[in-house]
mmCIF file of C-alpha atoms and ligand atoms in Angstrom:
data_model
loop_
_atom_site.group_PDB
_atom_site.id
_atom_site.type_symbol
_atom_site.label_atom_id
_atom_site.label_comp_id
_atom_site.label_asym_id
_atom_site.label_seq_id
_atom_site.Cartn_x
_atom_site.Cartn_y
_atom_site.Cartn_z
ATOM 1 C CA MET A 15 0.153 0.255 -0.185
ATOM 2 C CA LEU A 16 3.101 2.512 0.730
ATOM 3 C CA ASN A 17 4.808 1.447 -2.342
ATOM 4 C CA LYS A 18 1.518 1.992 -4.273
ATOM 5 C CA ILE A 19 1.241 5.380 -2.675
ATOM 6 C CA LYS A 20 4.715 6.264 -3.540
ATOM 7 C CA ASP A 21 4.142 5.561 -7.213
ATOM 8 C CA LEU A 22 1.482 7.984 -7.610
ATOM 9 C CA ILE A 23 3.184 10.673 -5.930
ATOM 10 C CA PHE A 24 6.541 10.277 -7.912
ATOM 11 C CA ASP A 25 4.667 9.438 -11.496
ATOM 12 C CA PRO A 26 4.417 12.607 -13.339
ATOM 13 C CA TYR A 27 2.219 11.027 -15.709
ATOM 14 C CA PRO A 28 -0.149 9.452 -14.067
ATOM 15 C CA LEU A 29 -2.533 9.402 -16.978
ATOM 16 C CA ARG A 30 -0.042 7.847 -18.925
ATOM 17 C CA THR A 31 0.523 5.156 -16.459
ATOM 18 C CA LEU A 32 -3.403 4.315 -16.582
ATOM 19 C CA ALA A 33 -3.531 4.208 -20.476
ATOM 20 C CA LYS A 34 -0.040 1.963 -20.632
ATOM 21 C CA GLN A 35 -1.524 -0.627 -18.167
ATOM 22 C CA ILE A 36 -4.881 -0.371 -20.531
ATOM 23 C CA VAL A 37 -2.374 -0.665 -23.819
ATOM 24 C CA LYS A 38 -0.603 -3.704 -22.017
ATOM 25 C CA LYS A 39 -3.687 -5.546 -21.663
ATOM 26 C CA PHE A 40 -5.483 -5.349 -24.971
ATOM 27 C CA GLY A 41 -3.644 -3.077 -27.130
ATOM 28 C CA ALA A 42 -1.411 -4.607 -30.486
ATOM 29 C CA TYR A 43 2.397 -4.855 -29.956
ATOM 30 C CA GLU A 44 3.527 -2.247 -32.060
ATOM 31 C CA ASP A 45 1.247 0.107 -30.334
ATOM 32 C CA ARG A 46 2.238 -1.463 -26.353
ATOM 33 C CA LEU A 47 6.351 -1.320 -27.861
ATOM 34 C CA LYS A 48 5.628 2.462 -28.650
ATOM 35 C CA LEU A 49 3.909 3.443 -24.827
ATOM 36 C CA GLY A 50 6.516 1.091 -23.100
ATOM 37 C CA ALA A 51 3.705 -1.181 -22.620
ATOM 38 C CA VAL A 52 5.819 -4.366 -22.990
ATOM 39 C CA ASP A 53 8.297 -6.355 -20.785
ATOM 40 C CA ARG A 54 12.055 -5.237 -21.255
ATOM 41 C CA PRO A 55 10.635 -2.029 -23.867
ATOM 42 C CA GLU A 56 14.686 -1.870 -24.015
ATOM 43 C CA TYR A 57 15.103 -5.319 -25.709
ATOM 44 C CA GLY A 58 11.681 -4.461 -27.750
ATOM 45 C CA TYR A 59 13.202 -1.133 -28.904
ATOM 46 C CA CYS A 60 16.676 -3.013 -30.116
ATOM 47 C CA VAL A 61 14.546 -5.485 -31.987
ATOM 48 C CA TYR A 62 12.208 -3.899 -33.537
ATOM 49 C CA ASN A 63 14.530 -1.293 -35.026
ATOM 50 C CA ALA A 64 16.723 -4.133 -36.271
ATOM 51 C CA ALA A 65 14.277 -5.496 -38.057
ATOM 52 C CA ALA A 66 12.793 -2.380 -39.420
ATOM 53 C CA LEU A 67 16.535 -1.696 -41.009
ATOM 54 C CA ALA A 68 16.927 -4.967 -42.045
ATOM 55 C CA LYS A 69 13.737 -4.626 -43.988
ATOM 56 C CA LYS A 70 14.717 -1.576 -45.567
ATOM 57 C CA LEU A 71 17.956 -2.766 -46.940
ATOM 58 C CA GLY A 72 16.508 -5.811 -47.935
ATOM 59 C CA TYR A 73 18.196 -8.952 -46.135
ATOM 60 C CA LYS A 74 15.703 -11.659 -45.082
ATOM 61 C CA ARG A 75 17.646 -12.583 -41.663
ATOM 62 C CA ILE A 76 19.565 -11.339 -39.055
ATOM 63 C CA SER A 77 21.116 -12.162 -36.111
ATOM 64 C CA VAL A 78 20.577 -10.393 -31.999
ATOM 65 C CA LEU A 79 23.195 -11.618 -29.362
ATOM 66 C CA GLU A 80 23.207 -11.136 -25.471
ATOM 67 C CA PHE A 81 26.551 -10.859 -23.931
ATOM 68 C CA GLY A 82 25.951 -12.527 -20.379
ATOM 69 C CA VAL A 83 22.402 -14.708 -19.950
ATOM 70 C CA ALA A 84 22.450 -15.705 -16.360
ATOM 71 C CA LYS A 85 18.984 -17.502 -15.304
ATOM 72 C CA GLY A 86 18.211 -16.382 -18.971
ATOM 73 C CA ASN A 87 15.156 -13.742 -18.689
ATOM 74 C CA GLY A 88 16.683 -12.074 -20.961
ATOM 75 C CA LEU A 89 17.401 -14.617 -23.726
ATOM 76 C CA LEU A 90 13.770 -15.332 -23.616
ATOM 77 C CA ASN A 91 12.437 -12.017 -23.948
ATOM 78 C CA LEU A 92 14.689 -11.693 -26.758
ATOM 79 C CA GLU A 93 12.787 -14.377 -28.336
ATOM 80 C CA TYR A 94 9.123 -12.973 -27.245
ATOM 81 C CA HIS A 95 10.043 -9.536 -29.719
ATOM 82 C CA ALA A 96 12.106 -11.256 -31.626
ATOM 83 C CA GLU A 97 8.825 -13.507 -32.692
ATOM 84 C CA GLU A 98 6.590 -10.051 -32.746
ATOM 85 C CA ALA A 99 8.974 -8.101 -34.891
ATOM 86 C CA TYR A 100 9.105 -10.904 -37.127
ATOM 87 C CA LYS A 101 5.239 -10.986 -37.137
ATOM 88 C CA ILE A 102 5.690 -7.599 -38.628
ATOM 89 C CA PHE A 103 8.632 -7.660 -40.725
ATOM 90 C CA GLY A 104 8.709 -10.926 -41.981
ATOM 91 C CA VAL A 105 12.550 -11.132 -41.405
ATOM 92 C CA GLU A 106 13.890 -14.218 -39.908
ATOM 93 C CA ILE A 107 15.777 -13.443 -36.348
ATOM 94 C CA ASP A 108 18.355 -15.586 -35.089
ATOM 95 C CA ILE A 109 19.275 -14.894 -31.282
ATOM 96 C CA TYR A 110 22.718 -16.245 -29.404
ATOM 97 C CA GLY A 111 23.553 -15.650 -26.086
ATOM 98 C CA PHE A 112 27.030 -15.616 -24.489
ATOM 99 C CA ASP A 113 27.979 -16.510 -20.995
ATOM 100 C CA THR A 114 30.174 -18.417 -18.944
ATOM 101 C CA GLY A 115 27.231 -20.821 -17.472
ATOM 102 C CA GLU A 116 28.740 -20.279 -14.196
ATOM 103 C CA GLY A 117 28.560 -16.831 -13.752
ATOM 104 C CA LEU A 118 31.072 -14.439 -13.387
ATOM 105 C CA PRO A 119 34.792 -14.744 -13.724
ATOM 106 C CA GLU A 120 36.986 -13.202 -10.911
ATOM 107 C CA PRO A 121 37.277 -9.707 -11.707
ATOM 108 C CA VAL A 122 40.366 -8.989 -13.435
ATOM 109 C CA ASP A 123 41.036 -5.182 -11.679
ATOM 110 C CA TYR A 124 39.435 -2.129 -10.468
ATOM 111 C CA ARG A 125 37.514 -1.548 -14.112
ATOM 112 C CA ASP A 126 35.550 -4.702 -13.170
ATOM 113 C CA LEU A 127 34.436 -2.671 -9.539
ATOM 114 C CA PRO A 128 34.981 -5.801 -7.522
ATOM 115 C CA TYR A 129 33.094 -3.304 -5.106
ATOM 116 C CA HIS A 130 30.178 -4.679 -6.425
ATOM 117 C CA TRP A 131 30.883 -7.501 -8.031
ATOM 118 C CA LYS A 132 31.772 -11.390 -6.784
ATOM 119 C CA LYS A 133 32.925 -14.508 -8.658
ATOM 120 C CA GLY A 134 30.354 -17.028 -9.465
ATOM 121 C CA PHE A 135 27.358 -13.973 -9.297
ATOM 122 C CA TYR A 136 24.208 -15.097 -11.845
ATOM 123 C CA LYS A 137 25.390 -18.960 -11.998
ATOM 124 C CA MET A 138 23.104 -20.615 -14.699
ATOM 125 C CA ASP A 139 20.953 -23.331 -14.482
ATOM 126 C CA VAL A 140 21.701 -24.441 -17.624
ATOM 127 C CA PRO A 141 19.521 -27.726 -18.445
ATOM 128 C CA GLY A 142 16.758 -26.202 -16.917
ATOM 129 C CA LEU A 143 17.227 -22.792 -19.508
ATOM 130 C CA GLN A 144 17.670 -24.985 -22.211
ATOM 131 C CA ALA A 145 14.981 -26.623 -21.530
ATOM 132 C CA LYS A 146 12.894 -23.320 -21.647
ATOM 133 C CA LEU A 147 13.869 -21.912 -25.048
ATOM 134 C CA LYS A 148 12.610 -21.912 -28.309
ATOM 135 C CA LYS A 149 15.261 -20.992 -30.962
ATOM 136 C CA ALA A 150 18.182 -19.023 -28.887
ATOM 137 C CA LYS A 151 21.438 -20.813 -29.015
ATOM 138 C CA LEU A 152 23.956 -20.706 -26.060
ATOM 139 C CA ILE A 153 27.254 -20.323 -26.488
ATOM 140 C CA LEU A 154 29.078 -21.237 -23.341
ATOM 141 C CA GLY A 155 32.376 -20.595 -21.984
ATOM 142 C CA ASP A 156 34.459 -17.610 -21.356
ATOM 143 C CA ILE A 157 34.019 -14.441 -23.879
ATOM 144 C CA LYS A 158 37.710 -15.035 -24.522
ATOM 145 C CA ASP A 159 37.507 -18.499 -25.989
ATOM 146 C CA THR A 160 33.808 -18.488 -27.568
ATOM 147 C CA SER A 161 34.401 -14.846 -29.377
ATOM 148 C CA LYS A 162 37.345 -16.480 -31.433
ATOM 149 C CA GLU A 163 35.363 -19.470 -33.015
ATOM 150 C CA PHE A 164 31.769 -18.006 -33.050
ATOM 151 C CA PHE A 165 31.855 -16.398 -36.783
ATOM 152 C CA GLU A 166 33.315 -19.738 -37.989
ATOM 153 C CA LYS A 167 31.208 -22.129 -36.178
ATOM 154 C CA TYR A 168 27.765 -20.422 -36.486
ATOM 155 C CA ASN A 169 28.038 -18.136 -39.740
ATOM 156 C CA PRO A 170 25.799 -16.423 -38.278
ATOM 157 C CA ALA A 171 22.842 -13.749 -40.223
ATOM 158 C CA PRO A 172 24.160 -10.661 -39.922
ATOM 159 C CA ILE A 173 24.253 -9.072 -36.340
ATOM 160 C CA ALA A 174 21.707 -6.438 -35.868
ATOM 161 C CA ALA A 175 21.149 -5.824 -32.123
ATOM 162 C CA VAL A 176 23.280 -6.562 -29.818
ATOM 163 C CA SER A 177 22.878 -6.611 -25.384
ATOM 164 C CA TYR A 178 25.696 -6.338 -23.426
ATOM 165 C CA ASP A 179 25.046 -7.191 -20.228
ATOM 166 C CA PHE A 180 28.522 -8.900 -18.999
ATOM 167 C CA ASP A 181 28.651 -6.450 -16.155
ATOM 168 C CA PHE A 182 32.619 -6.072 -16.414
ATOM 169 C CA TYR A 183 35.167 -3.616 -18.007
ATOM 170 C CA SER A 184 37.330 -6.658 -19.493
ATOM 171 C CA SER A 185 34.532 -8.976 -20.811
ATOM 172 C CA THR A 186 32.811 -6.431 -22.472
ATOM 173 C CA VAL A 187 36.361 -5.258 -24.048
ATOM 174 C CA VAL A 188 36.325 -8.604 -25.770
ATOM 175 C CA ALA A 189 32.772 -8.179 -26.710
ATOM 176 C CA LEU A 190 33.002 -5.208 -28.693
ATOM 177 C CA LYS A 191 36.324 -6.518 -30.164
ATOM 178 C CA MET A 192 33.780 -9.130 -32.120
ATOM 179 C CA LEU A 193 32.673 -5.458 -34.225
ATOM 180 C CA GLU A 194 36.180 -5.642 -36.282
ATOM 181 C CA ALA A 195 34.832 -9.124 -38.048
ATOM 182 C CA ASP A 196 34.143 -9.257 -41.629
ATOM 183 C CA GLU A 197 31.275 -6.722 -42.261
ATOM 184 C CA LYS A 198 29.441 -9.515 -43.929
ATOM 185 C CA TYR A 199 28.391 -10.305 -40.121
ATOM 186 C CA TYR A 200 26.930 -7.414 -39.462
ATOM 187 C CA LEU A 201 24.362 -4.568 -40.661
ATOM 188 C CA PRO A 202 25.763 -1.222 -41.323
ATOM 189 C CA ARG A 203 24.283 0.179 -38.211
ATOM 190 C CA PHE A 204 22.970 -1.569 -35.683
ATOM 191 C CA PHE A 205 21.099 -1.272 -32.337
ATOM 192 C CA CYS A 206 23.047 -1.851 -29.156
ATOM 193 C CA TYR A 207 21.793 -2.150 -25.064
ATOM 194 C CA PHE A 208 24.688 -1.737 -21.996
ATOM 195 C CA ASP A 209 22.844 -2.748 -18.975
ATOM 196 C CA ASP A 210 25.403 -1.243 -16.900
ATOM 197 C CA VAL A 211 25.598 2.079 -17.093
ATOM 198 C CA LEU A 212 22.989 4.059 -15.087
ATOM 199 C CA GLY A 213 23.351 2.134 -11.489
ATOM 200 C CA THR A 214 22.998 3.717 -8.078
ATOM 201 C CA GLU A 215 25.507 5.334 -5.190
ATOM 202 C CA ILE A 216 27.024 1.896 -5.087
ATOM 203 C CA GLU A 217 27.993 1.207 -8.459
ATOM 204 C CA LEU A 218 28.973 4.887 -9.680
ATOM 205 C CA TYR A 219 29.423 4.444 -12.702
ATOM 206 C CA ASN A 220 31.213 6.676 -14.984
ATOM 207 C CA ASP A 221 33.990 6.950 -18.185
ATOM 208 C CA PHE A 222 37.144 5.535 -16.318
ATOM 209 C CA ILE A 223 35.671 2.377 -15.282
ATOM 210 C CA GLY A 224 33.305 -0.531 -16.203
ATOM 211 C CA GLU A 225 31.025 -0.925 -19.691
ATOM 212 C CA ARG A 226 31.937 3.106 -19.880
ATOM 213 C CA LEU A 227 35.296 2.817 -20.022
ATOM 214 C CA ALA A 228 34.607 -0.014 -22.804
ATOM 215 C CA ILE A 229 32.897 2.121 -24.648
ATOM 216 C CA CYS A 230 35.146 5.252 -24.061
ATOM 217 C CA GLU A 231 37.836 2.858 -24.794
ATOM 218 C CA PHE A 232 36.098 1.425 -28.328
ATOM 219 C CA ASN A 233 35.550 4.688 -29.825
ATOM 220 C CA GLN A 234 39.167 6.483 -29.233
ATOM 221 C CA SER A 235 40.589 3.224 -30.531
ATOM 222 C CA HIS A 236 38.494 2.613 -34.178
ATOM 223 C CA GLU A 237 37.941 5.167 -36.510
ATOM 224 C CA ASN A 238 35.529 3.490 -38.870
ATOM 225 C CA ILE A 239 33.479 2.133 -36.645
ATOM 226 C CA LYS A 240 31.960 4.114 -33.549
ATOM 227 C CA LEU A 241 29.126 3.440 -31.011
ATOM 228 C CA GLY A 242 26.919 6.852 -30.897
ATOM 229 C CA ILE A 243 24.418 8.269 -28.196
ATOM 230 C CA PRO A 244 21.204 7.635 -30.049
ATOM 231 C CA TYR A 245 20.264 12.001 -29.724
ATOM 232 C CA HIS A 246 16.992 10.817 -31.423
ATOM 233 C CA PHE A 247 15.352 10.311 -28.178
ATOM 234 C CA LEU A 248 15.580 13.770 -27.176
ATOM 235 C CA GLU A 249 12.539 14.149 -29.677
ATOM 236 C CA ASN A 250 10.333 12.260 -27.514
ATOM 237 C CA LYS A 251 7.669 13.709 -25.547
ATOM 238 C CA VAL A 252 8.096 11.183 -22.359
ATOM 239 C CA ILE A 253 12.103 10.573 -21.699
ATOM 240 C CA GLN A 254 12.312 7.109 -19.978
ATOM 241 C CA PRO A 255 15.685 6.113 -17.600
ATOM 242 C CA TRP A 256 16.943 3.098 -20.089
ATOM 243 C CA PHE A 257 16.932 5.493 -23.632
ATOM 244 C CA ASN A 258 19.946 6.347 -21.771
ATOM 245 C CA LYS A 259 21.305 3.001 -21.945
ATOM 246 C CA ILE A 260 21.413 2.851 -25.826
ATOM 247 C CA TRP A 261 24.022 3.349 -28.334
ATOM 248 C CA ILE A 262 23.640 3.001 -32.022
ATOM 249 C CA GLY A 263 26.709 1.141 -33.725
ATOM 250 C CA HIS A 264 28.189 2.646 -36.975
ATOM 251 C CA PHE A 265 29.766 0.956 -39.840
ATOM 252 C CA PHE A 266 31.191 4.135 -41.287
ATOM 253 C CA LYS A 267 33.363 2.104 -44.027
ATOM 254 C CA HIS A 268 30.336 -0.784 -44.623
ATOM 255 C CA SER A 269 29.703 -1.264 -48.395
ATOM 256 C CA ARG A 270 26.039 -0.776 -47.502
ATOM 257 C CA TYR A 271 26.411 2.168 -45.080
ATOM 258 C CA ASN A 272 25.230 4.857 -47.636
ATOM 259 C CA ASP A 273 22.196 2.616 -48.504
ATOM 260 C CA PHE A 274 19.384 5.495 -48.766
ATOM 261 C CA VAL A 275 16.613 3.621 -46.124
ATOM 262 C CA SER A 276 14.409 7.222 -45.470
ATOM 263 C CA THR A 277 11.498 9.018 -47.202
ATOM 264 C CA GLU A 278 11.746 9.987 -50.636
ATOM 265 C CA GLY A 279 10.817 12.897 -52.147
ATOM 266 C CA GLN A 280 11.288 15.168 -49.175
HETATM 267 C C1 LIG B 25 23.453 -9.606 -15.052
HETATM 268 S S1 LIG B 25 24.303 -11.258 -15.726
HETATM 269 C C2 LIG B 25 23.155 -11.363 -16.940
HETATM 270 C C3 LIG B 25 21.852 -11.240 -16.791
HETATM 271 C C4 LIG B 25 20.766 -11.123 -18.219
HETATM 272 N N1 LIG B 25 21.139 -10.415 -19.095
HETATM 273 C C5 LIG B 25 19.417 -10.800 -17.909
HETATM 274 O O1 LIG B 25 19.137 -9.753 -18.357
HETATM 275 O O2 LIG B 25 18.554 -11.655 -17.184
HETATM 276 C C6 LIG B 25 25.607 -10.959 -16.269
HETATM 277 C C7 LIG B 25 26.521 -12.738 -16.930
HETATM 278 O O3 LIG B 25 27.407 -12.413 -17.458
HETATM 279 C C8 LIG B 25 28.183 -13.487 -17.742
HETATM 280 N N2 LIG B 25 29.378 -13.416 -17.929
HETATM 281 C C9 LIG B 25 30.551 -11.986 -17.385
HETATM 282 N N3 LIG B 25 32.075 -12.139 -17.923
HETATM 283 C C10 LIG B 25 31.802 -13.185 -18.632
HETATM 284 C C11 LIG B 25 32.960 -13.706 -19.855
HETATM 285 N N4 LIG B 25 34.023 -12.836 -19.445
HETATM 286 N N5 LIG B 25 32.506 -14.767 -20.353
HETATM 287 C C12 LIG B 25 31.475 -15.412 -20.365
HETATM 288 N N6 LIG B 25 29.832 -14.782 -19.623
HETATM 289 C C13 LIG B 25 29.969 -13.504 -18.458
HETATM 290 C C14 LIG B 25 27.623 -13.797 -16.142
HETATM 291 O O4 LIG B 25 28.140 -15.453 -16.171
HETATM 292 C C15 LIG B 25 26.638 -13.516 -15.767
HETATM 293 O O5 LIG B 25 25.815 -14.855 -16.189
#
């Protein structure tokens, strides 16, 4: 009851919240997604827009990756959004989830925030999750090893959306290095979600540790691939906290980067 009252006091858009509850029950997927009336709207946003861009560029099949799977709630949610996006755009979506299967490894140094994370957090129930997954593939092992063989072993359809949720700087650096693979494995632009970039007064995330440092260093060291901030969110009337966890990947030298995808006759 107290929590309900607190929610009411701190809700700047109570009418919108009410509309969201109604749309969540009765609305079509695209309306629910637009209003944020879905589970993990940030995942839905990335998958939906990845499929929309793929459709415009004429790709029939794309891949979506999750770095850091843990209990698998994110991967199951990606399956849901991929199914909905397929119904709208007719683009097939493969899903891959990367994880040790054994939880977090030992933090390497201060950049992995050992004051917040410990080895073994987020251990996976591998058979339990495998039994629940409909189509997503689990890539088990340390990303240091699995990243080396992923492209050759799976020959994935072009990657169009990625959730980076490894928590650690050291693991995220390796995941980002995978962007150096052949352009055939990527759409010219792709949608990224970084889970550990806001946090609380405990994590105190900043540009010098964690996932934010991995992003900064990646951008500094790659002239032709950049992870950019999605300024278009600032056009929205209602700003959601997760907007600040989205980046857009750009491959400036991708052979399809300049293909026209906008409105004709402007
Ligand atoms: C916070 S959990 C992921 C949660 C999940 N994305 C979700 O939304 O439910 C972080 C995961 O990253 C994995 N991880 C961290 N570093 C890794 C590495 N070097 N290789 C593989 N997995 C790693 C851990 O095993 C852990 O399960």
